[in-house]
């Protein structure tokens, strides 16, 4: 590893106020690296140094960093002589080089929002904590929509005296939205896995929690994670297309559980169970949603790997998990081969949906399938109505000026009829801004008494701006229960296809109902001739890419 010289044309940091080292890692990311480093420098005098670790880039990153170092003496550049293959090794280099009392981590394609370092430092020093942690937002690009990561943890400021007192900490596996006391990391030998190790954050975070630090939580946004799903080369963690990614995720989780379980005291066992519960509710559901889109060989291998891993969980692990993940795990364990993937995908969605059939065992207990009576669903008989995985199908049929939306609510082991479907509020929410558009309310009528209830609304789509609009539902029952859910997009003749209709200020409107990855009904709108032409142009470009081959990854 080669240190690059820094210039001396800026004032030396003040040792009393400059308390934070920010470690920025990058590999062949010159397009974004400067923004990351500048966001760290913009934290102000609280930052003692920005340690930029170049993982042997070949795209001009070294020259870019040298220029930044020449303009600000706080920038210290480390260039690795060979590429490490992952994120862990360069971060370890940064820990070794840090000369301030605290350290933060920043990836080259992300940024720190103003005041992040000062906020975390103030919390750590106020509470005397070894770790301070704040809210991270996932910023979807190019739309700019911010999605908070684990917001439940950061609803208010608090000090967690021991990690097991807030077991949900295992859900926040990120290392970048936190500030760590350097001597704490060094004293406990807490480091990232070396080399190419995907999901290195999982293991690092487990090592931190196993060392039982005091953790200060702050509600402020301290990290902006840029999610570029359309990038020519996806990030290591976002590229889930290959089975190797699932193998890596399970291995990182397995190691994390072992680290927590082996920690001294009963707190580690509690955290280990929480980590397994999190796997069932997060990882298992996320990958199950994507499974129907994979090839048959991928599905078979995924199923076998997952089944083998789930055998290491005990009954208490499964019982502690929310119902959707628990049901998916039990179906996988009960069957040697992939089955019911479309139905499992809907159970894995958020909110969960249980599609028909609804069989019962000989003793009338609800079960997953007649040939899997061991996978029982008796929780559906006692679960609060507002939490049930209701199945609502949606058919959106475009027409002049708008569309007719027909909703069909299905029975669920007698619970729906007992509650009495009354009305449904239909909201169209803009995907990128989150702003509400239309709201319509309709009454349910019994299409097939005791089996299906229907409601129909007319939507003036021409009154909405262009873009993607998600359909959200609020089902109201006669017993006073309210259940928020989504509509499952029904595919069939004349459905889920682009239609150009007259209407609106621009004369014409392109309406495209479609199913999201989770199967929820959404609609894409393109008003006016220019909007319609833009959609056609993008479709042609996708067809060309399909013929010429995918972009390099």
PDB file of C-alpha atoms in Angstrom, residues 116-409:
ATOM      1  CA  UNK A 116     -23.597  14.087  10.023  1.00  0.00           C
ATOM      2  CA  UNK A 117     -20.186  13.735  11.680  1.00  0.00           C
ATOM      3  CA  UNK A 118     -20.863  16.487  14.239  1.00  0.00           C
ATOM      4  CA  UNK A 119     -24.222  14.963  15.160  1.00  0.00           C
ATOM      5  CA  UNK A 120     -22.794  11.491  15.735  1.00  0.00           C
ATOM      6  CA  UNK A 121     -19.754  12.834  17.605  1.00  0.00           C
ATOM      7  CA  UNK A 122     -21.920  14.937  19.903  1.00  0.00           C
ATOM      8  CA  UNK A 123     -24.078  11.922  20.759  1.00  0.00           C
ATOM      9  CA  UNK A 124     -21.064   9.676  21.398  1.00  0.00           C
ATOM     10  CA  UNK A 125     -19.344  12.211  23.648  1.00  0.00           C
ATOM     11  CA  UNK A 126     -22.514  13.182  25.491  1.00  0.00           C
ATOM     12  CA  UNK A 127     -23.209   9.558  26.460  1.00  0.00           C
ATOM     13  CA  UNK A 128     -19.631   8.289  26.590  1.00  0.00           C
ATOM     14  CA  UNK A 129     -20.623   5.589  24.118  1.00  0.00           C
ATOM     15  CA  UNK A 130     -18.314   3.489  21.977  1.00  0.00           C
ATOM     16  CA  UNK A 131     -20.700   3.670  19.004  1.00  0.00           C
ATOM     17  CA  UNK A 132     -23.108   6.317  17.731  1.00  0.00           C
ATOM     18  CA  UNK A 133     -25.606   5.444  15.002  1.00  0.00           C
ATOM     19  CA  UNK A 134     -28.053   7.464  12.921  1.00  0.00           C
ATOM     20  CA  UNK A 135     -30.558   7.152  10.114  1.00  0.00           C
ATOM     21  CA  UNK A 136     -29.451   6.139   6.628  1.00  0.00           C
ATOM     22  CA  UNK A 137     -31.640   6.911   3.626  1.00  0.00           C
ATOM     23  CA  UNK A 138     -31.521   4.920   0.401  1.00  0.00           C
ATOM     24  CA  UNK A 139     -31.722   7.478  -2.410  1.00  0.00           C
ATOM     25  CA  UNK A 140     -33.073   5.894  -5.578  1.00  0.00           C
ATOM     26  CA  UNK A 141     -31.362   7.428  -8.587  1.00  0.00           C
ATOM     27  CA  UNK A 142     -32.154   9.091 -10.896  1.00  0.00           C
ATOM     28  CA  UNK A 143     -35.561   9.747  -9.287  1.00  0.00           C
ATOM     29  CA  UNK A 144     -34.090  11.061  -6.015  1.00  0.00           C
ATOM     30  CA  UNK A 145     -36.717   9.292  -3.895  1.00  0.00           C
ATOM     31  CA  UNK A 146     -35.447   8.725  -0.333  1.00  0.00           C
ATOM     32  CA  UNK A 147     -36.369   5.542   1.510  1.00  0.00           C
ATOM     33  CA  UNK A 148     -35.327   5.422   5.183  1.00  0.00           C
ATOM     34  CA  UNK A 149     -33.361   2.358   6.282  1.00  0.00           C
ATOM     35  CA  UNK A 150     -34.619   0.775   9.530  1.00  0.00           C
ATOM     36  CA  UNK A 151     -36.505   3.921  10.639  1.00  0.00           C
ATOM     37  CA  UNK A 152     -37.974   2.126  13.671  1.00  0.00           C
ATOM     38  CA  UNK A 153     -34.557   2.165  15.323  1.00  0.00           C
ATOM     39  CA  UNK A 154     -34.134   5.898  14.893  1.00  0.00           C
ATOM     40  CA  UNK A 155     -37.544   7.261  15.850  1.00  0.00           C
ATOM     41  CA  UNK A 156     -36.001   9.106  18.795  1.00  0.00           C
ATOM     42  CA  UNK A 157     -32.657   9.758  20.455  1.00  0.00           C
ATOM     43  CA  UNK A 158     -31.693   7.188  23.066  1.00  0.00           C
ATOM     44  CA  UNK A 159     -28.762   5.400  24.677  1.00  0.00           C
ATOM     45  CA  UNK A 160     -28.688   1.612  24.471  1.00  0.00           C
ATOM     46  CA  UNK A 161     -26.605   0.476  27.439  1.00  0.00           C
ATOM     47  CA  UNK A 162     -26.167  -3.058  26.051  1.00  0.00           C
ATOM     48  CA  UNK A 163     -27.072  -4.296  22.543  1.00  0.00           C
ATOM     49  CA  UNK A 164     -29.310  -7.118  23.793  1.00  0.00           C
ATOM     50  CA  UNK A 165     -31.585  -4.500  25.371  1.00  0.00           C
ATOM     51  CA  UNK A 166     -32.457  -3.383  21.827  1.00  0.00           C
ATOM     52  CA  UNK A 167     -32.223  -6.638  19.891  1.00  0.00           C
ATOM     53  CA  UNK A 168     -33.561  -4.973  16.742  1.00  0.00           C
ATOM     54  CA  UNK A 169     -30.071  -3.511  16.327  1.00  0.00           C
ATOM     55  CA  UNK A 170     -29.213  -6.700  14.416  1.00  0.00           C
ATOM     56  CA  UNK A 171     -31.498  -5.463  11.611  1.00  0.00           C
ATOM     57  CA  UNK A 172     -29.209  -2.517  10.877  1.00  0.00           C
ATOM     58  CA  UNK A 173     -26.219  -4.324   9.414  1.00  0.00           C
ATOM     59  CA  UNK A 174     -24.764  -1.200   7.769  1.00  0.00           C
ATOM     60  CA  UNK A 175     -21.403   0.086   8.971  1.00  0.00           C
ATOM     61  CA  UNK A 176     -21.580   3.439   7.166  1.00  0.00           C
ATOM     62  CA  UNK A 177     -24.254   5.195   9.242  1.00  0.00           C
ATOM     63  CA  UNK A 178     -22.230   4.861  12.423  1.00  0.00           C
ATOM     64  CA  UNK A 179     -19.306   6.437  14.251  1.00  0.00           C
ATOM     65  CA  UNK A 180     -16.940   4.157  16.200  1.00  0.00           C
ATOM     66  CA  UNK A 181     -14.389   4.881  18.878  1.00  0.00           C
ATOM     67  CA  UNK A 182     -11.103   3.753  17.371  1.00  0.00           C
ATOM     68  CA  UNK A 183      -9.575   2.411  20.584  1.00  0.00           C
ATOM     69  CA  UNK A 184     -12.728   0.286  21.082  1.00  0.00           C
ATOM     70  CA  UNK A 185     -12.263  -1.330  17.661  1.00  0.00           C
ATOM     71  CA  UNK A 186      -8.567  -1.914  18.244  1.00  0.00           C
ATOM     72  CA  UNK A 187      -8.953  -3.205  21.799  1.00  0.00           C
ATOM     73  CA  UNK A 188     -11.454  -5.872  20.695  1.00  0.00           C
ATOM     74  CA  UNK A 189      -9.741  -6.642  17.387  1.00  0.00           C
ATOM     75  CA  UNK A 190     -12.871  -5.702  15.455  1.00  0.00           C
ATOM     76  CA  UNK A 191     -12.148  -5.754  11.752  1.00  0.00           C
ATOM     77  CA  UNK A 192     -13.853  -6.486   8.467  1.00  0.00           C
ATOM     78  CA  UNK A 193     -13.381  -9.826   6.666  1.00  0.00           C
ATOM     79  CA  UNK A 194     -10.452  -9.547   4.289  1.00  0.00           C
ATOM     80  CA  UNK A 195     -10.493 -10.018   0.511  1.00  0.00           C
ATOM     81  CA  UNK A 196     -13.561 -10.667  -1.595  1.00  0.00           C
ATOM     82  CA  UNK A 197     -16.207 -11.170   1.040  1.00  0.00           C
ATOM     83  CA  UNK A 198     -19.695 -10.015   0.072  1.00  0.00           C
ATOM     84  CA  UNK A 199     -21.820  -8.524   2.872  1.00  0.00           C
ATOM     85  CA  UNK A 200     -18.774  -7.818   4.998  1.00  0.00           C
ATOM     86  CA  UNK A 201     -20.927  -5.359   6.969  1.00  0.00           C
ATOM     87  CA  UNK A 202     -22.851  -8.284   8.471  1.00  0.00           C
ATOM     88  CA  UNK A 203     -19.779  -9.800  10.084  1.00  0.00           C
ATOM     89  CA  UNK A 204     -18.283  -6.469  11.175  1.00  0.00           C
ATOM     90  CA  UNK A 205     -21.563  -5.411  12.799  1.00  0.00           C
ATOM     91  CA  UNK A 206     -21.855  -8.751  14.606  1.00  0.00           C
ATOM     92  CA  UNK A 207     -18.334  -8.304  15.983  1.00  0.00           C
ATOM     93  CA  UNK A 208     -19.227  -4.829  17.187  1.00  0.00           C
ATOM     94  CA  UNK A 209     -22.424  -5.998  18.919  1.00  0.00           C
ATOM     95  CA  UNK A 210     -20.677  -9.017  20.444  1.00  0.00           C
ATOM     96  CA  UNK A 211     -18.232  -6.640  22.172  1.00  0.00           C
ATOM     97  CA  UNK A 212     -21.212  -5.139  24.080  1.00  0.00           C
ATOM     98  CA  UNK A 213     -20.692  -1.412  23.375  1.00  0.00           C
ATOM     99  CA  UNK A 214     -22.897   1.391  24.576  1.00  0.00           C
ATOM    100  CA  UNK A 215     -24.679   2.701  21.493  1.00  0.00           C
ATOM    101  CA  UNK A 216     -26.114   6.202  21.114  1.00  0.00           C
ATOM    102  CA  UNK A 217     -28.968   6.388  18.600  1.00  0.00           C
ATOM    103  CA  UNK A 218     -29.894   9.669  16.909  1.00  0.00           C
ATOM    104  CA  UNK A 219     -32.959  10.351  14.719  1.00  0.00           C
ATOM    105  CA  UNK A 220     -31.025  12.527  12.252  1.00  0.00           C
ATOM    106  CA  UNK A 221     -30.089  11.436   8.727  1.00  0.00           C
ATOM    107  CA  UNK A 222     -26.334  10.800   8.768  1.00  0.00           C
ATOM    108  CA  UNK A 223     -25.774   8.871   5.527  1.00  0.00           C
ATOM    109  CA  UNK A 224     -27.124   8.953   1.970  1.00  0.00           C
ATOM    110  CA  UNK A 225     -26.851   5.582   0.232  1.00  0.00           C
ATOM    111  CA  UNK A 226     -27.096   6.062  -3.525  1.00  0.00           C
ATOM    112  CA  UNK A 227     -28.947   3.186  -5.185  1.00  0.00           C
ATOM    113  CA  UNK A 228     -28.230   3.061  -8.904  1.00  0.00           C
ATOM    114  CA  UNK A 229     -30.208   0.074 -10.166  1.00  0.00           C
ATOM    115  CA  UNK A 230     -29.762   1.104 -13.798  1.00  0.00           C
ATOM    116  CA  UNK A 231     -25.969   1.339 -13.536  1.00  0.00           C
ATOM    117  CA  UNK A 232     -23.925  -0.510 -16.158  1.00  0.00           C
ATOM    118  CA  UNK A 233     -22.236  -2.339 -13.298  1.00  0.00           C
ATOM    119  CA  UNK A 234     -24.324  -3.018 -10.211  1.00  0.00           C
ATOM    120  CA  UNK A 235     -22.778  -2.853  -6.763  1.00  0.00           C
ATOM    121  CA  UNK A 236     -21.712  -6.162  -5.248  1.00  0.00           C
ATOM    122  CA  UNK A 237     -24.674  -6.295  -2.867  1.00  0.00           C
ATOM    123  CA  UNK A 238     -27.313  -5.162  -5.388  1.00  0.00           C
ATOM    124  CA  UNK A 239     -26.406  -7.776  -7.991  1.00  0.00           C
ATOM    125  CA  UNK A 240     -28.564 -10.667  -6.780  1.00  0.00           C
ATOM    126  CA  UNK A 241     -29.017 -12.330 -10.169  1.00  0.00           C
ATOM    127  CA  UNK A 242     -26.582 -15.191  -9.564  1.00  0.00           C
ATOM    128  CA  UNK A 243     -26.820 -17.987  -7.013  1.00  0.00           C
ATOM    129  CA  UNK A 244     -23.358 -16.995  -5.724  1.00  0.00           C
ATOM    130  CA  UNK A 245     -24.912 -13.895  -4.183  1.00  0.00           C
ATOM    131  CA  UNK A 246     -27.325 -16.002  -2.130  1.00  0.00           C
ATOM    132  CA  UNK A 247     -24.502 -18.287  -1.044  1.00  0.00           C
ATOM    133  CA  UNK A 248     -22.501 -15.251   0.082  1.00  0.00           C
ATOM    134  CA  UNK A 249     -25.452 -13.770   1.942  1.00  0.00           C
ATOM    135  CA  UNK A 250     -26.148 -16.975   3.831  1.00  0.00           C
ATOM    136  CA  UNK A 251     -22.467 -17.414   4.688  1.00  0.00           C
ATOM    137  CA  UNK A 252     -22.205 -13.870   6.016  1.00  0.00           C
ATOM    138  CA  UNK A 253     -25.340 -14.424   8.068  1.00  0.00           C
ATOM    139  CA  UNK A 254     -24.087 -17.785   9.369  1.00  0.00           C
ATOM    140  CA  UNK A 255     -20.823 -16.237  10.532  1.00  0.00           C
ATOM    141  CA  UNK A 256     -22.690 -13.344  12.145  1.00  0.00           C
ATOM    142  CA  UNK A 257     -24.920 -15.694  14.126  1.00  0.00           C
ATOM    143  CA  UNK A 258     -21.905 -17.686  15.323  1.00  0.00           C
ATOM    144  CA  UNK A 259     -20.121 -14.518  16.442  1.00  0.00           C
ATOM    145  CA  UNK A 260     -23.155 -13.349  18.407  1.00  0.00           C
ATOM    146  CA  UNK A 261     -23.884 -16.765  19.883  1.00  0.00           C
ATOM    147  CA  UNK A 262     -20.293 -17.128  21.098  1.00  0.00           C
ATOM    148  CA  UNK A 263     -20.298 -13.743  22.823  1.00  0.00           C
ATOM    149  CA  UNK A 264     -20.048 -13.860  26.602  1.00  0.00           C
ATOM    150  CA  UNK A 265     -23.285 -13.888  28.583  1.00  0.00           C
ATOM    151  CA  UNK A 266     -26.889 -14.546  27.613  1.00  0.00           C
ATOM    152  CA  UNK A 267     -27.071 -11.316  25.627  1.00  0.00           C
ATOM    153  CA  UNK A 268     -25.273 -12.931  22.715  1.00  0.00           C
ATOM    154  CA  UNK A 269     -27.774 -15.776  22.509  1.00  0.00           C
ATOM    155  CA  UNK A 270     -30.616 -13.286  22.454  1.00  0.00           C
ATOM    156  CA  UNK A 271     -28.968 -11.338  19.638  1.00  0.00           C
ATOM    157  CA  UNK A 272     -28.232 -14.546  17.717  1.00  0.00           C
ATOM    158  CA  UNK A 273     -31.910 -15.492  17.825  1.00  0.00           C
ATOM    159  CA  UNK A 274     -32.866 -11.982  16.741  1.00  0.00           C
ATOM    160  CA  UNK A 275     -30.450 -12.282  13.811  1.00  0.00           C
ATOM    161  CA  UNK A 276     -32.066 -15.534  12.689  1.00  0.00           C
ATOM    162  CA  UNK A 277     -35.512 -14.004  13.021  1.00  0.00           C
ATOM    163  CA  UNK A 278     -34.323 -11.098  10.895  1.00  0.00           C
ATOM    164  CA  UNK A 279     -33.054 -13.537   8.240  1.00  0.00           C
ATOM    165  CA  UNK A 280     -36.502 -15.117   7.975  1.00  0.00           C
ATOM    166  CA  UNK A 281     -38.321 -11.801   7.834  1.00  0.00           C
ATOM    167  CA  UNK A 282     -35.909  -9.935   5.552  1.00  0.00           C
ATOM    168  CA  UNK A 283     -33.468 -12.008   3.509  1.00  0.00           C
ATOM    169  CA  UNK A 284     -35.724 -15.021   2.998  1.00  0.00           C
ATOM    170  CA  UNK A 285     -38.700 -12.881   1.979  1.00  0.00           C
ATOM    171  CA  UNK A 286     -36.645 -10.649  -0.328  1.00  0.00           C
ATOM    172  CA  UNK A 287     -35.083 -13.510  -2.278  1.00  0.00           C
ATOM    173  CA  UNK A 288     -38.351 -15.485  -2.365  1.00  0.00           C
ATOM    174  CA  UNK A 289     -40.036 -12.533  -4.084  1.00  0.00           C
ATOM    175  CA  UNK A 290     -37.416 -12.710  -6.839  1.00  0.00           C
ATOM    176  CA  UNK A 291     -37.347 -16.505  -7.202  1.00  0.00           C
ATOM    177  CA  UNK A 292     -40.136 -16.972  -9.805  1.00  0.00           C
ATOM    178  CA  UNK A 293     -38.180 -14.764 -12.234  1.00  0.00           C
ATOM    179  CA  UNK A 294     -35.078 -16.980 -12.039  1.00  0.00           C
ATOM    180  CA  UNK A 295     -34.329 -19.994 -14.229  1.00  0.00           C
ATOM    181  CA  UNK A 296     -35.288 -23.533 -13.230  1.00  0.00           C
ATOM    182  CA  UNK A 297     -31.722 -24.508 -12.356  1.00  0.00           C
ATOM    183  CA  UNK A 298     -31.301 -21.415 -10.184  1.00  0.00           C
ATOM    184  CA  UNK A 299     -34.582 -22.189  -8.435  1.00  0.00           C
ATOM    185  CA  UNK A 300     -33.568 -25.786  -7.689  1.00  0.00           C
ATOM    186  CA  UNK A 301     -30.153 -24.790  -6.360  1.00  0.00           C
ATOM    187  CA  UNK A 302     -31.584 -21.920  -4.307  1.00  0.00           C
ATOM    188  CA  UNK A 303     -34.172 -24.244  -2.794  1.00  0.00           C
ATOM    189  CA  UNK A 304     -31.599 -26.888  -1.857  1.00  0.00           C
ATOM    190  CA  UNK A 305     -29.205 -24.328  -0.335  1.00  0.00           C
ATOM    191  CA  UNK A 306     -31.957 -22.593   1.609  1.00  0.00           C
ATOM    192  CA  UNK A 307     -33.414 -25.854   2.856  1.00  0.00           C
ATOM    193  CA  UNK A 308     -30.024 -26.997   4.107  1.00  0.00           C
ATOM    194  CA  UNK A 309     -29.422 -23.708   5.904  1.00  0.00           C
ATOM    195  CA  UNK A 310     -32.863 -23.626   7.499  1.00  0.00           C
ATOM    196  CA  UNK A 311     -32.231 -27.032   9.074  1.00  0.00           C
ATOM    197  CA  UNK A 312     -29.717 -25.252  11.337  1.00  0.00           C
ATOM    198  CA  UNK A 313     -32.540 -23.132  12.789  1.00  0.00           C
ATOM    199  CA  UNK A 314     -34.459 -24.508  15.751  1.00  0.00           C
ATOM    200  CA  UNK A 315     -38.212 -24.392  16.318  1.00  0.00           C
ATOM    201  CA  UNK A 316     -37.911 -21.377  18.600  1.00  0.00           C
ATOM    202  CA  UNK A 317     -36.153 -19.423  15.822  1.00  0.00           C
ATOM    203  CA  UNK A 318     -39.080 -20.075  13.479  1.00  0.00           C
ATOM    204  CA  UNK A 319     -41.695 -19.365  16.143  1.00  0.00           C
ATOM    205  CA  UNK A 320     -40.099 -15.981  16.897  1.00  0.00           C
ATOM    206  CA  UNK A 321     -40.299 -14.824  13.256  1.00  0.00           C
ATOM    207  CA  UNK A 322     -43.249 -12.890  11.786  1.00  0.00           C
ATOM    208  CA  UNK A 323     -45.770 -15.177  10.099  1.00  0.00           C
ATOM    209  CA  UNK A 324     -44.804 -14.645   6.425  1.00  0.00           C
ATOM    210  CA  UNK A 325     -41.161 -15.645   6.850  1.00  0.00           C
ATOM    211  CA  UNK A 326     -42.108 -18.481   9.175  1.00  0.00           C
ATOM    212  CA  UNK A 327     -44.581 -19.931   6.647  1.00  0.00           C
ATOM    213  CA  UNK A 328     -42.092 -19.672   3.776  1.00  0.00           C
ATOM    214  CA  UNK A 329     -39.416 -21.416   5.840  1.00  0.00           C
ATOM    215  CA  UNK A 330     -41.751 -24.251   6.782  1.00  0.00           C
ATOM    216  CA  UNK A 331     -42.829 -24.801   3.177  1.00  0.00           C
ATOM    217  CA  UNK A 332     -39.186 -24.966   2.076  1.00  0.00           C
ATOM    218  CA  UNK A 333     -38.316 -27.383   4.886  1.00  0.00           C
ATOM    219  CA  UNK A 334     -41.323 -29.581   4.114  1.00  0.00           C
ATOM    220  CA  UNK A 335     -40.628 -30.012   0.399  1.00  0.00           C
ATOM    221  CA  UNK A 336     -37.520 -31.393  -1.276  1.00  0.00           C
ATOM    222  CA  UNK A 337     -38.191 -29.506  -4.513  1.00  0.00           C
ATOM    223  CA  UNK A 338     -39.321 -25.995  -5.426  1.00  0.00           C
ATOM    224  CA  UNK A 339     -43.083 -25.604  -5.331  1.00  0.00           C
ATOM    225  CA  UNK A 340     -45.813 -22.982  -5.169  1.00  0.00           C
ATOM    226  CA  UNK A 341     -43.355 -20.234  -6.124  1.00  0.00           C
ATOM    227  CA  UNK A 342     -45.999 -17.772  -7.326  1.00  0.00           C
ATOM    228  CA  UNK A 343     -47.959 -18.208  -4.098  1.00  0.00           C
ATOM    229  CA  UNK A 344     -44.842 -17.961  -1.930  1.00  0.00           C
ATOM    230  CA  UNK A 345     -43.876 -14.773  -3.768  1.00  0.00           C
ATOM    231  CA  UNK A 346     -47.147 -13.190  -2.658  1.00  0.00           C
ATOM    232  CA  UNK A 347     -46.653 -14.311   0.943  1.00  0.00           C
ATOM    233  CA  UNK A 348     -43.180 -12.737   0.808  1.00  0.00           C
ATOM    234  CA  UNK A 349     -44.543  -9.386  -0.405  1.00  0.00           C
ATOM    235  CA  UNK A 350     -45.060  -6.392   1.891  1.00  0.00           C
ATOM    236  CA  UNK A 351     -47.841  -6.413   2.852  1.00  0.00           C
ATOM    237  CA  UNK A 352     -48.135 -10.195   2.710  1.00  0.00           C
ATOM    238  CA  UNK A 353     -50.940 -11.758   0.676  1.00  0.00           C
ATOM    239  CA  UNK A 354     -52.175 -15.352   0.889  1.00  0.00           C
ATOM    240  CA  UNK A 355     -53.678 -16.419  -2.411  1.00  0.00           C
ATOM    241  CA  UNK A 356     -56.093 -19.344  -2.763  1.00  0.00           C
ATOM    242  CA  UNK A 357     -56.534 -22.243  -2.298  1.00  0.00           C
ATOM    243  CA  UNK A 358     -57.398 -22.303   1.387  1.00  0.00           C
ATOM    244  CA  UNK A 359     -57.391 -26.004   2.335  1.00  0.00           C
ATOM    245  CA  UNK A 360     -57.972 -27.499   5.774  1.00  0.00           C
ATOM    246  CA  UNK A 361     -56.659 -30.628   7.441  1.00  0.00           C
ATOM    247  CA  UNK A 362     -58.966 -33.413   8.573  1.00  0.00           C
ATOM    248  CA  UNK A 363     -59.439 -31.635  11.920  1.00  0.00           C
ATOM    249  CA  UNK A 364     -60.378 -28.374  10.101  1.00  0.00           C
ATOM    250  CA  UNK A 365     -57.009 -26.723  10.848  1.00  0.00           C
ATOM    251  CA  UNK A 366     -55.976 -24.342   8.028  1.00  0.00           C
ATOM    252  CA  UNK A 367     -52.961 -25.736   6.134  1.00  0.00           C
ATOM    253  CA  UNK A 368     -50.742 -24.605   3.278  1.00  0.00           C
ATOM    254  CA  UNK A 369     -51.716 -27.460   0.964  1.00  0.00           C
ATOM    255  CA  UNK A 370     -53.508 -30.789   1.085  1.00  0.00           C
ATOM    256  CA  UNK A 371     -50.213 -32.611   0.542  1.00  0.00           C
ATOM    257  CA  UNK A 372     -48.367 -30.477   3.149  1.00  0.00           C
ATOM    258  CA  UNK A 373     -50.670 -30.769   6.178  1.00  0.00           C
ATOM    259  CA  UNK A 374     -47.641 -30.303   8.464  1.00  0.00           C
ATOM    260  CA  UNK A 375     -47.412 -26.650   7.374  1.00  0.00           C
ATOM    261  CA  UNK A 376     -50.298 -25.325   9.426  1.00  0.00           C
ATOM    262  CA  UNK A 377     -51.804 -21.847   9.218  1.00  0.00           C
ATOM    263  CA  UNK A 378     -53.785 -21.869  12.441  1.00  0.00           C
ATOM    264  CA  UNK A 379     -52.447 -18.406  13.284  1.00  0.00           C
ATOM    265  CA  UNK A 380     -54.856 -17.024  10.680  1.00  0.00           C
ATOM    266  CA  UNK A 381     -57.790 -17.960  12.922  1.00  0.00           C
ATOM    267  CA  UNK A 382     -56.600 -15.757  15.796  1.00  0.00           C
ATOM    268  CA  UNK A 383     -54.480 -13.085  14.144  1.00  0.00           C
ATOM    269  CA  UNK A 384     -56.010  -9.572  14.313  1.00  0.00           C
ATOM    270  CA  UNK A 385     -57.997  -8.749  11.194  1.00  0.00           C
ATOM    271  CA  UNK A 386     -55.901  -5.654  10.544  1.00  0.00           C
ATOM    272  CA  UNK A 387     -52.818  -7.885  10.121  1.00  0.00           C
ATOM    273  CA  UNK A 388     -54.269 -10.690   8.002  1.00  0.00           C
ATOM    274  CA  UNK A 389     -52.673 -11.391   4.586  1.00  0.00           C
ATOM    275  CA  UNK A 390     -55.782 -10.420   2.631  1.00  0.00           C
ATOM    276  CA  UNK A 391     -55.981 -11.321  -1.042  1.00  0.00           C
ATOM    277  CA  UNK A 392     -57.323  -8.467  -3.166  1.00  0.00           C
ATOM    278  CA  UNK A 393     -57.126  -8.770  -6.966  1.00  0.00           C
ATOM    279  CA  UNK A 394     -57.137  -5.649  -9.129  1.00  0.00           C
ATOM    280  CA  UNK A 395     -58.106  -5.243 -12.789  1.00  0.00           C
ATOM    281  CA  UNK A 396     -57.427  -1.837 -14.320  1.00  0.00           C
ATOM    282  CA  UNK A 397     -59.088  -1.292 -17.712  1.00  0.00           C
ATOM    283  CA  UNK A 398     -58.143   1.959 -19.507  1.00  0.00           C
ATOM    284  CA  UNK A 399     -60.866   4.009 -21.122  1.00  0.00           C
ATOM    285  CA  UNK A 400     -61.229   7.510 -22.530  1.00  0.00           C
ATOM    286  CA  UNK A 401     -59.929   9.950 -19.941  1.00  0.00           C
ATOM    287  CA  UNK A 402     -59.131   7.364 -17.286  1.00  0.00           C
ATOM    288  CA  UNK A 403     -59.727   3.792 -16.221  1.00  0.00           C
ATOM    289  CA  UNK A 404     -62.133   1.451 -14.456  1.00  0.00           C
ATOM    290  CA  UNK A 405     -60.606  -0.370 -11.478  1.00  0.00           C
ATOM    291  CA  UNK A 406     -62.338  -3.538 -10.288  1.00  0.00           C
ATOM    292  CA  UNK A 407     -61.251  -5.009  -6.957  1.00  0.00           C
ATOM    293  CA  UNK A 408     -62.041  -8.523  -5.749  1.00  0.00           C
ATOM    294  CA  UNK A 409     -61.559  -9.355  -2.068  1.00  0.00           C
TER     295      UNK A 409
END
